[in-house]
Short mmCIF file of C-alpha atoms and ligand atoms in Angstrom, two decimals:
data_model
loop_
_atom_site.label_atom_id
_atom_site.label_comp_id
_atom_site.label_asym_id
_atom_site.label_seq_id
_atom_site.Cartn_x
_atom_site.Cartn_y
_atom_site.Cartn_z
CA MET D 23 102.97 95.15 124.89
CA LEU D 24 102.23 95.67 121.22
CA SER D 25 99.81 93.20 119.67
CA VAL D 26 100.66 91.35 116.47
CA HIS D 27 98.05 93.36 114.58
CA GLU D 28 99.31 96.70 115.90
CA ALA D 29 102.83 95.67 114.94
CA ILE D 30 101.69 94.81 111.41
CA ARG D 31 99.85 98.13 111.16
CA ILE D 32 103.03 100.03 112.10
CA ILE D 33 105.03 98.03 109.55
CA CYS D 34 102.50 98.78 106.82
CA GLU D 35 102.63 102.50 107.63
CA GLN D 36 106.39 102.49 107.05
CA THR D 37 106.32 100.35 103.92
CA PRO D 38 106.40 102.10 100.54
CA THR D 39 105.02 100.49 97.38
CA LEU D 40 107.83 100.05 94.89
CA PRO D 41 107.41 101.30 91.31
CA ALA D 42 105.87 98.93 88.77
CA GLU D 43 107.83 97.28 85.97
CA LYS D 44 106.80 95.60 82.71
CA ILE D 45 107.83 91.98 82.39
CA PRO D 46 107.17 89.23 79.84
CA LEU D 47 104.11 87.09 80.53
CA THR D 48 106.31 84.01 80.82
CA GLU D 49 107.92 85.50 83.94
CA ALA D 50 104.74 86.80 85.54
CA ARG D 51 103.72 83.83 87.67
CA GLY D 52 103.83 84.74 91.37
CA ARG D 53 104.12 88.47 90.68
CA VAL D 54 101.68 91.13 91.89
CA LEU D 55 99.67 92.84 89.15
CA ALA D 56 100.23 96.59 88.97
CA GLU D 57 97.42 97.09 86.45
CA ASP D 58 93.87 95.85 86.03
CA ILE D 59 93.69 93.18 83.34
CA ILE D 60 91.00 94.11 80.81
CA ALA D 61 89.44 91.82 78.23
CA ASP D 62 90.27 93.23 74.77
CA THR D 63 87.83 90.85 73.06
CA ASP D 64 84.60 89.06 73.84
CA LEU D 65 85.16 85.47 74.90
CA PRO D 66 84.24 83.44 73.07
CA PRO D 67 84.72 85.95 70.24
CA PHE D 68 82.03 84.14 68.18
CA ASP D 69 79.37 81.45 68.80
CA ARG D 70 81.66 78.47 69.20
CA ALA D 71 80.97 74.76 68.73
CA LEU D 72 81.65 72.68 71.85
CA MET D 73 81.58 69.32 70.07
CA ASP D 74 82.64 67.72 66.83
CA GLY D 75 79.44 67.04 64.91
CA TYR D 76 76.88 68.93 62.81
CA ALA D 77 75.52 72.46 63.09
CA VAL D 78 71.79 72.33 62.48
CA ARG D 79 68.50 74.16 63.04
CA ALA D 80 66.89 72.63 66.13
CA ALA D 81 63.45 72.96 64.52
CA ASP D 82 64.60 70.66 61.68
CA THR D 83 65.46 67.87 64.12
CA GLN D 84 62.30 67.73 66.21
CA ASN D 85 61.03 64.59 64.44
CA ALA D 86 64.40 62.86 64.62
CA PRO D 87 65.70 60.68 63.18
CA VAL D 88 65.82 63.10 60.24
CA ARG D 89 68.05 63.30 57.21
CA LEU D 90 69.68 66.68 56.39
CA ARG D 91 71.77 67.82 53.46
CA ILE D 92 75.45 68.60 54.24
CA VAL D 93 76.19 71.99 52.69
CA GLY D 94 79.64 72.76 54.07
CA GLU D 95 82.25 72.40 56.74
CA ALA D 96 83.35 74.68 59.62
CA ALA D 97 86.74 73.94 61.16
CA ALA D 98 88.53 75.61 64.05
CA GLY D 99 90.22 78.62 62.50
CA SER D 100 88.11 78.67 59.31
CA GLY D 101 84.36 78.91 59.53
CA TRP D 102 81.69 78.34 56.90
CA ARG D 103 80.60 81.67 55.50
CA GLY D 104 77.14 80.80 54.19
CA THR D 105 73.77 80.81 55.93
CA LEU D 106 72.15 77.55 56.84
CA ASP D 107 68.66 77.00 55.39
CA ALA D 108 65.90 74.60 56.39
CA GLY D 109 66.88 70.95 55.88
CA GLU D 110 70.63 71.72 55.86
CA ALA D 111 73.55 70.82 58.11
CA VAL D 112 77.18 71.92 58.29
CA ARG D 113 79.90 69.54 59.46
CA ILE D 114 81.55 71.30 62.41
CA MET D 115 84.58 70.79 64.63
CA THR D 116 85.09 71.77 68.26
CA GLY D 117 86.23 75.39 68.42
CA ALA D 118 84.79 76.38 65.03
CA PRO D 119 82.31 79.26 64.64
CA VAL D 120 78.70 78.11 64.37
CA PRO D 121 77.41 79.29 60.96
CA ALA D 122 74.62 81.82 60.58
CA GLY D 123 71.22 80.15 60.48
CA ALA D 124 72.25 77.24 62.76
CA ASP D 125 71.18 77.32 66.39
CA SER D 126 72.49 74.03 67.75
CA VAL D 127 75.10 71.31 67.30
CA GLN D 128 74.56 67.57 67.37
CA GLN D 129 77.57 65.53 68.39
CA ILE D 130 78.97 63.17 65.81
CA GLU D 131 78.15 60.12 67.97
CA ARG D 132 74.44 60.85 67.47
CA THR D 133 74.59 61.07 63.69
CA ARG D 134 75.02 58.67 60.83
CA GLU D 135 76.49 59.75 57.50
CA GLY D 136 74.68 58.85 54.28
CA GLU D 137 76.41 56.55 51.80
CA ASN D 138 77.40 59.27 49.33
CA GLY D 139 78.61 61.62 52.08
CA GLU D 140 76.08 64.24 50.99
CA THR D 141 73.54 63.73 53.73
CA ILE D 142 73.61 63.16 57.45
CA GLU D 143 71.07 61.44 59.63
CA ILE D 144 70.54 63.24 62.93
CA GLU D 145 69.47 60.48 65.30
CA ARG D 146 68.27 62.64 68.15
CA ALA D 147 66.56 66.03 68.31
CA THR D 148 68.69 68.99 69.41
CA SER D 149 67.53 71.83 71.61
CA PRO D 150 68.35 75.45 70.76
CA ALA D 151 71.85 76.48 71.92
CA GLN D 152 72.89 72.87 72.47
CA PHE D 153 76.71 72.45 72.40
CA ILE D 154 77.26 76.12 71.58
CA ALA D 155 79.20 78.56 73.76
CA SER D 156 77.60 81.80 72.67
CA ARG D 157 79.63 84.88 71.90
CA ALA D 158 80.68 86.80 75.07
CA SER D 159 79.12 84.20 77.34
CA GLU D 160 82.39 84.06 79.33
CA ILE D 161 83.33 87.72 79.24
CA THR D 162 82.49 90.90 77.36
CA SER D 163 85.20 93.03 75.79
CA GLY D 164 86.17 95.84 78.18
CA SER D 165 85.44 93.96 81.42
CA ILE D 166 87.99 93.66 84.20
CA VAL D 167 89.31 90.11 84.39
CA LEU D 168 91.92 90.42 87.14
CA ARG D 169 92.57 93.30 89.45
CA ARG D 170 95.66 95.29 90.34
CA GLY D 171 97.07 93.90 93.60
CA GLU D 172 96.23 90.28 92.82
CA THR D 173 99.09 87.81 92.76
CA THR D 174 99.25 85.87 89.53
CA ASN D 175 99.29 82.10 89.49
CA ALA D 176 99.62 79.57 86.68
CA ALA D 177 95.85 79.46 86.15
CA MET D 178 95.74 83.22 85.55
CA THR D 179 98.47 82.99 82.92
CA ALA D 180 96.00 81.64 80.35
CA ALA D 181 93.66 84.59 80.94
CA LEU D 182 96.52 87.07 80.57
CA ALA D 183 97.56 85.39 77.33
CA SER D 184 94.00 85.34 75.95
CA PHE D 185 93.72 89.09 76.30
CA GLY D 186 97.05 89.86 74.66
CA TYR D 187 99.19 90.63 77.69
CA ALA D 188 102.50 89.56 76.15
CA ASN D 189 103.99 91.93 78.72
CA VAL D 190 102.36 92.75 82.00
CA SER D 191 102.89 95.48 84.55
CA VAL D 192 103.79 94.13 88.01
CA GLY D 193 105.18 95.49 91.26
CA ALA D 194 108.99 95.43 91.33
CA ARG D 195 110.54 92.69 93.47
CA PRO D 196 111.98 94.17 96.64
CA ARG D 197 115.63 93.51 97.42
CA ALA D 198 116.00 91.63 100.69
CA THR D 199 119.31 91.15 102.47
CA ILE D 200 119.71 88.42 105.05
CA LEU D 201 122.26 88.72 107.84
CA ALA D 202 122.40 86.16 110.64
CA THR D 203 124.30 87.03 113.80
CA GLY D 204 125.81 84.83 116.49
CA SER D 205 129.29 83.77 117.54
CA GLU D 206 128.08 80.16 117.81
CA LEU D 207 127.38 79.86 114.08
CA VAL D 208 129.28 77.95 111.42
CA PRO D 209 128.31 77.76 107.72
CA VAL D 210 126.22 74.81 106.55
CA GLU D 211 129.22 73.26 104.78
CA GLU D 212 131.16 72.92 108.03
CA THR D 213 130.94 70.43 110.87
CA PRO D 214 130.32 72.44 114.01
CA GLY D 215 133.16 72.31 116.54
CA ALA D 216 132.71 72.54 120.31
CA ASP D 217 129.86 74.90 121.35
CA LYS D 218 128.94 75.69 117.75
CA ILE D 219 125.86 75.08 115.59
CA ARG D 220 125.20 75.42 111.89
CA ASP D 221 123.55 78.60 110.68
CA SER D 222 120.08 77.42 109.68
CA ASN D 223 118.42 80.83 109.74
CA SER D 224 120.14 82.30 106.68
CA PRO D 225 119.00 79.53 104.33
CA SER D 226 115.51 79.36 105.80
CA LEU D 227 115.03 83.13 105.73
CA ALA D 228 116.30 83.19 102.14
CA ALA D 229 113.72 80.53 101.21
CA TYR D 230 110.86 82.41 102.87
CA ALA D 231 111.97 85.75 101.40
CA GLU D 232 111.99 84.24 97.93
CA LEU D 233 108.50 82.84 98.51
CA ALA D 234 107.48 86.38 99.48
CA GLY D 235 108.68 87.58 96.07
CA ALA D 236 111.95 89.21 97.12
CA ARG D 237 115.27 89.20 95.31
CA VAL D 238 117.46 87.78 98.03
CA ARG D 239 121.05 88.46 98.96
CA ARG D 240 122.55 86.34 101.73
CA LEU D 241 125.53 87.70 103.62
CA PRO D 242 128.06 85.70 105.64
CA PHE D 243 126.88 85.80 109.26
CA ALA D 244 128.25 88.28 111.77
CA ILE D 245 129.77 87.42 115.14
CA ASP D 246 128.56 88.98 118.39
CA ASP D 247 130.96 91.90 118.49
CA PRO D 248 129.34 95.34 118.77
CA ALA D 249 131.73 97.25 116.51
CA LEU D 250 131.90 94.54 113.86
CA LEU D 251 128.15 94.04 113.92
CA GLN D 252 127.53 97.75 113.49
CA LYS D 253 129.90 97.86 110.52
CA LYS D 254 128.29 94.79 108.95
CA ILE D 255 124.78 96.19 109.37
CA GLU D 256 125.83 99.48 107.81
CA GLU D 257 127.30 97.62 104.82
CA SER D 258 124.21 95.41 104.56
CA LEU D 259 121.97 98.44 104.22
CA GLN D 260 123.47 99.29 100.83
CA HIS D 261 121.21 98.57 97.88
CA THR D 262 118.49 96.86 99.84
CA ASP D 263 114.84 97.53 100.55
CA VAL D 264 114.53 95.17 103.51
CA LEU D 265 117.28 94.00 105.83
CA VAL D 266 116.44 90.88 107.83
CA LEU D 267 118.68 90.21 110.81
CA SER D 268 118.46 87.13 112.98
CA GLY D 269 119.71 86.78 116.54
CA GLY D 270 120.99 89.18 119.14
CA VAL D 271 117.71 90.90 120.00
CA SER D 272 117.11 89.37 123.45
CA MET D 273 118.37 90.54 126.84
CA GLY D 274 121.61 88.53 126.90
CA ALA D 275 125.05 90.04 127.49
CA TYR D 276 125.93 89.45 123.81
CA ASP D 277 122.74 90.68 122.20
CA PHE D 278 124.02 93.73 120.33
CA THR D 279 121.59 94.17 117.45
CA LYS D 280 119.45 96.92 119.01
CA THR D 281 122.51 98.86 120.18
CA ALA D 282 124.00 98.63 116.72
CA LEU D 283 120.76 99.87 115.15
CA ARG D 284 120.66 102.84 117.53
CA GLU D 285 124.32 103.64 116.88
CA ILE D 286 123.81 103.87 113.14
CA GLY D 287 120.81 106.15 113.64
CA ALA D 288 118.01 103.80 112.67
CA GLU D 289 114.56 104.70 113.96
CA ILE D 290 113.25 101.82 116.07
CA PHE D 291 109.45 101.50 115.97
CA PHE D 292 109.11 98.53 118.29
CA GLU D 293 111.31 95.99 120.00
CA GLN D 294 108.73 93.69 121.56
CA VAL D 295 105.51 92.12 120.37
CA SER D 296 103.09 90.15 122.55
CA LEU D 297 103.76 87.04 120.51
CA ARG D 298 104.85 83.48 121.27
CA PRO D 299 107.26 82.56 119.82
CA GLY D 300 108.90 85.81 118.78
CA LYS D 301 108.46 88.33 121.58
CA PRO D 302 111.76 90.24 121.13
CA THR D 303 111.09 91.14 117.46
CA VAL D 304 112.55 94.50 116.43
CA PHE D 305 111.31 96.71 113.62
CA ALA D 306 113.31 99.73 112.50
CA ARG D 307 113.98 101.90 109.47
CA LEU D 308 117.00 103.80 108.23
CA GLY D 309 116.32 106.00 105.21
CA ARG D 310 114.15 103.93 102.90
CA THR D 311 115.37 100.57 104.18
CA LEU D 312 113.18 98.60 106.56
CA ILE D 313 115.03 96.56 109.15
CA PHE D 314 113.67 93.48 110.91
CA GLY D 315 115.63 92.16 113.89
CA LEU D 316 114.22 88.68 114.43
CA PRO D 317 114.91 86.49 117.45
CA GLY D 318 117.46 83.81 116.57
CA ASN D 319 115.54 80.69 117.49
CA PRO D 320 114.83 78.99 114.18
CA VAL D 321 111.13 78.55 114.86
CA SER D 322 110.78 82.16 116.08
CA VAL D 323 112.58 83.28 112.94
CA SER D 324 110.12 81.46 110.68
CA VAL D 325 107.06 82.72 112.55
CA THR D 326 108.19 86.34 112.85
CA PHE D 327 109.49 86.51 109.29
CA ASN D 328 106.17 85.35 107.89
CA LEU D 329 104.05 87.56 110.11
CA PHE D 330 106.10 90.72 109.74
CA ALA D 331 108.84 90.81 107.08
CA ARG D 332 106.75 88.91 104.55
CA THR D 333 103.92 91.41 104.97
CA ALA D 334 106.31 94.28 104.22
CA LEU D 335 107.82 92.50 101.19
CA ARG D 336 104.39 91.72 99.76
CA ARG D 337 103.13 95.22 100.41
CA MET D 338 106.15 96.70 98.63
CA GLN D 339 105.03 94.77 95.55
CA GLY D 340 101.54 96.25 95.86
CA ALA D 341 99.79 93.05 97.02
CA ASN D 342 96.23 93.64 98.17
CA ASP D 343 96.57 90.70 100.58
CA PRO D 344 100.06 91.18 102.03
CA MET D 345 99.36 89.34 105.31
CA LEU D 346 99.00 85.60 105.77
CA ALA D 347 95.28 84.92 105.37
CA GLU D 348 93.49 83.55 108.42
CA GLU D 349 91.37 80.44 108.02
CA ARG D 350 89.49 78.14 110.37
CA ALA D 351 90.32 74.58 111.34
CA VAL D 352 89.33 72.07 114.00
CA LEU D 353 91.89 71.40 116.72
CA ALA D 354 93.02 67.79 116.73
CA HIS D 355 94.52 68.12 120.24
CA GLU D 356 94.30 70.53 123.12
CA VAL D 357 96.77 73.43 123.06
CA LYS D 358 97.88 75.88 125.71
CA GLY D 359 97.95 79.65 125.39
CA ALA D 360 100.27 82.16 127.05
CA VAL D 361 99.82 85.02 129.49
CA GLU D 362 99.79 88.40 127.69
CA ARG D 363 100.97 86.86 124.42
CA THR D 364 99.17 85.56 121.35
CA SER D 365 100.58 82.18 120.39
CA TYR D 366 101.26 81.04 116.83
CA LEU D 367 101.79 77.33 117.36
CA PRO D 368 103.30 75.09 114.67
CA ALA D 369 100.80 72.58 113.33
CA GLN D 370 100.19 70.17 110.52
CA LEU D 371 96.95 70.36 108.56
CA ARG D 372 95.01 67.34 107.40
CA THR D 373 91.45 66.52 106.45
CA ASP D 374 89.35 64.05 108.44
CA ASP D 375 86.86 61.52 107.04
CA GLU D 376 84.04 64.06 107.19
CA GLY D 377 86.07 66.48 105.09
CA ARG D 378 86.82 68.86 107.95
CA LEU D 379 90.18 70.61 108.05
CA LEU D 380 92.06 69.49 111.17
CA ALA D 381 95.00 71.30 112.73
CA GLU D 382 97.33 68.87 114.49
CA PRO D 383 99.59 70.77 116.89
CA LEU D 384 103.16 69.54 116.60
CA ARG D 385 104.77 68.16 119.68
CA TRP D 386 107.67 70.47 120.01
CA GLY D 387 110.27 71.25 122.57
CA GLY D 388 109.95 75.02 122.29
CA SER D 389 111.05 77.64 119.84
CA SER D 390 114.32 75.91 118.95
CA ASP D 391 112.77 72.59 117.92
CA LEU D 392 113.62 72.56 114.22
CA THR D 393 112.98 68.92 113.64
CA ALA D 394 109.34 69.15 114.67
CA PHE D 395 109.07 72.42 112.78
CA ALA D 396 110.17 70.77 109.55
CA ARG D 397 106.69 69.21 109.27
CA THR D 398 104.83 72.46 109.94
CA THR D 399 102.32 73.59 107.37
CA ALA D 400 100.34 76.04 109.48
CA LEU D 401 100.28 78.01 112.70
CA ILE D 402 97.44 77.77 115.21
CA ILE D 403 96.51 81.12 116.69
CA VAL D 404 95.76 81.05 120.43
CA PRO D 405 94.63 84.46 121.68
CA GLN D 406 96.54 85.90 124.61
CA ASP D 407 95.49 84.93 128.14
CA VAL D 408 93.53 81.91 126.90
CA LYS D 409 94.71 79.06 129.16
CA THR D 410 93.80 76.14 126.93
CA LEU D 411 91.85 75.45 123.78
CA ALA D 412 90.21 72.05 123.95
CA GLU D 413 90.35 69.35 121.29
CA LYS D 414 87.65 69.92 118.61
CA THR D 415 87.56 73.70 119.14
CA VAL D 416 87.32 75.63 115.88
CA VAL D 417 90.45 77.78 115.81
CA ARG D 418 92.00 80.42 113.60
CA ILE D 419 95.04 79.31 111.65
CA VAL D 420 97.38 80.71 109.04
CA ARG D 421 99.06 78.54 106.45
CA LEU D 422 102.79 78.83 106.33
CA PRO D 423 104.12 79.57 102.84
CA GLY D 424 106.15 76.74 101.44
P1 AMP H 13 119.56 84.78 120.02
O1 AMP H 13 118.31 85.37 119.45
O2 AMP H 13 120.78 85.33 119.39
O3 AMP H 13 119.56 84.90 121.51
O4 AMP H 13 119.53 83.23 119.70
C1 AMP H 13 118.53 82.41 120.23
C2 AMP H 13 118.83 80.96 119.91
O5 AMP H 13 118.79 80.76 118.52
C3 AMP H 13 120.18 80.48 120.37
O6 AMP H 13 120.06 79.17 120.82
C4 AMP H 13 120.99 80.55 119.09
O7 AMP H 13 122.07 79.66 119.11
C5 AMP H 13 119.98 80.18 118.06
N1 AMP H 13 120.34 80.77 116.80
C6 AMP H 13 120.64 82.06 116.58
N2 AMP H 13 120.95 82.29 115.30
C7 AMP H 13 120.84 81.11 114.66
C8 AMP H 13 121.03 80.70 113.32
N3 AMP H 13 121.40 81.57 112.37
N4 AMP H 13 120.83 79.41 113.01
C9 AMP H 13 120.45 78.53 113.96
N5 AMP H 13 120.25 78.85 115.24
C10 AMP H 13 120.45 80.13 115.62
MG1 MG H 14 122.79 85.23 119.67
#
């Protein structure tokens, strides 16, 4: 059976990168950069005061306390244009350019103004460069600040703004269409009648797809009828980059998704992955649209979406890290593996008193246990054919987006 990593490799091979688009900086958070971000100025652009106080020559202050003559003022946004001579000081504010001739700043708390306001007593000696951020000490004009393929976050927004990126080039958001299947489903608004359940996959897939950066369209679910399902899938393929189906991919008498995909001429790349939960995952393509047929169990849906469909959606945007990143954590309780399948077991992360990251496997009743899954923040990876992993083992985990 295909391993998770082979499956992801096949998906990546079939996934095109969408064209870039320019968007306003205010909308850029969470988007994937389609251009390197280059500093268009030195930062700081001038020697900048880090404190309110007095710009002085350190040599003048070595026998502090010393009295210096105030010859001017430098404020943020308007510096003092002269050159400081021996025995002189310039009143300076945080963010103002340090005047020529000065090599240090003494903070106002360590000074005392003379009675006429014309002199200042520096109470303690300064050292050269004290309280000055020197020009280009953060970055030199022309350097790369952020790289194409990185996903922007709020912290990066300030850097983009500093270098004049009022508009920024990012990967276009892929269009994802969500179609749940199953004759047992009723919409969330309804109370399920006999033998029915609410459709939880459509809303949860929509949430995950949005987290993956997609523009999401949710369709009313389809019932398990081969002809109707085929028609619905064909309609769903219009104007979409990724179609995510849930349900109907197992071996049951009413599992029609694969048949429908074959009937409409989609190329099926795989229909099983050695994964628990999520073995009967289907990946196909028709024209330029990628199709994921995910097993209907709500937990399987969340795991397989985030391993497979998310990777495709992120890659379409040009992300250099499209897959969920693996990390390490310490197992809080023993877990069991599966024969011939890699397990991705729902877990909650927490930190213990020593600061170690612990993965607490959730007690769950199998791949349909939504209530336990609601507290999941990560998945513990148990390699295939490993019988058990003991408490305190260092394991690989992935964090679940959320
Ligand atoms: P299937 O993959 O169609 O065999 O479905 C597997 C299990 O998941 C069954 O118990 C279904 O009732 C359940 N299931 C399928 N689709 C959904 C859905 N959209 N929301 C909640 N449960 C579902
Ligand atoms: Mg079904």
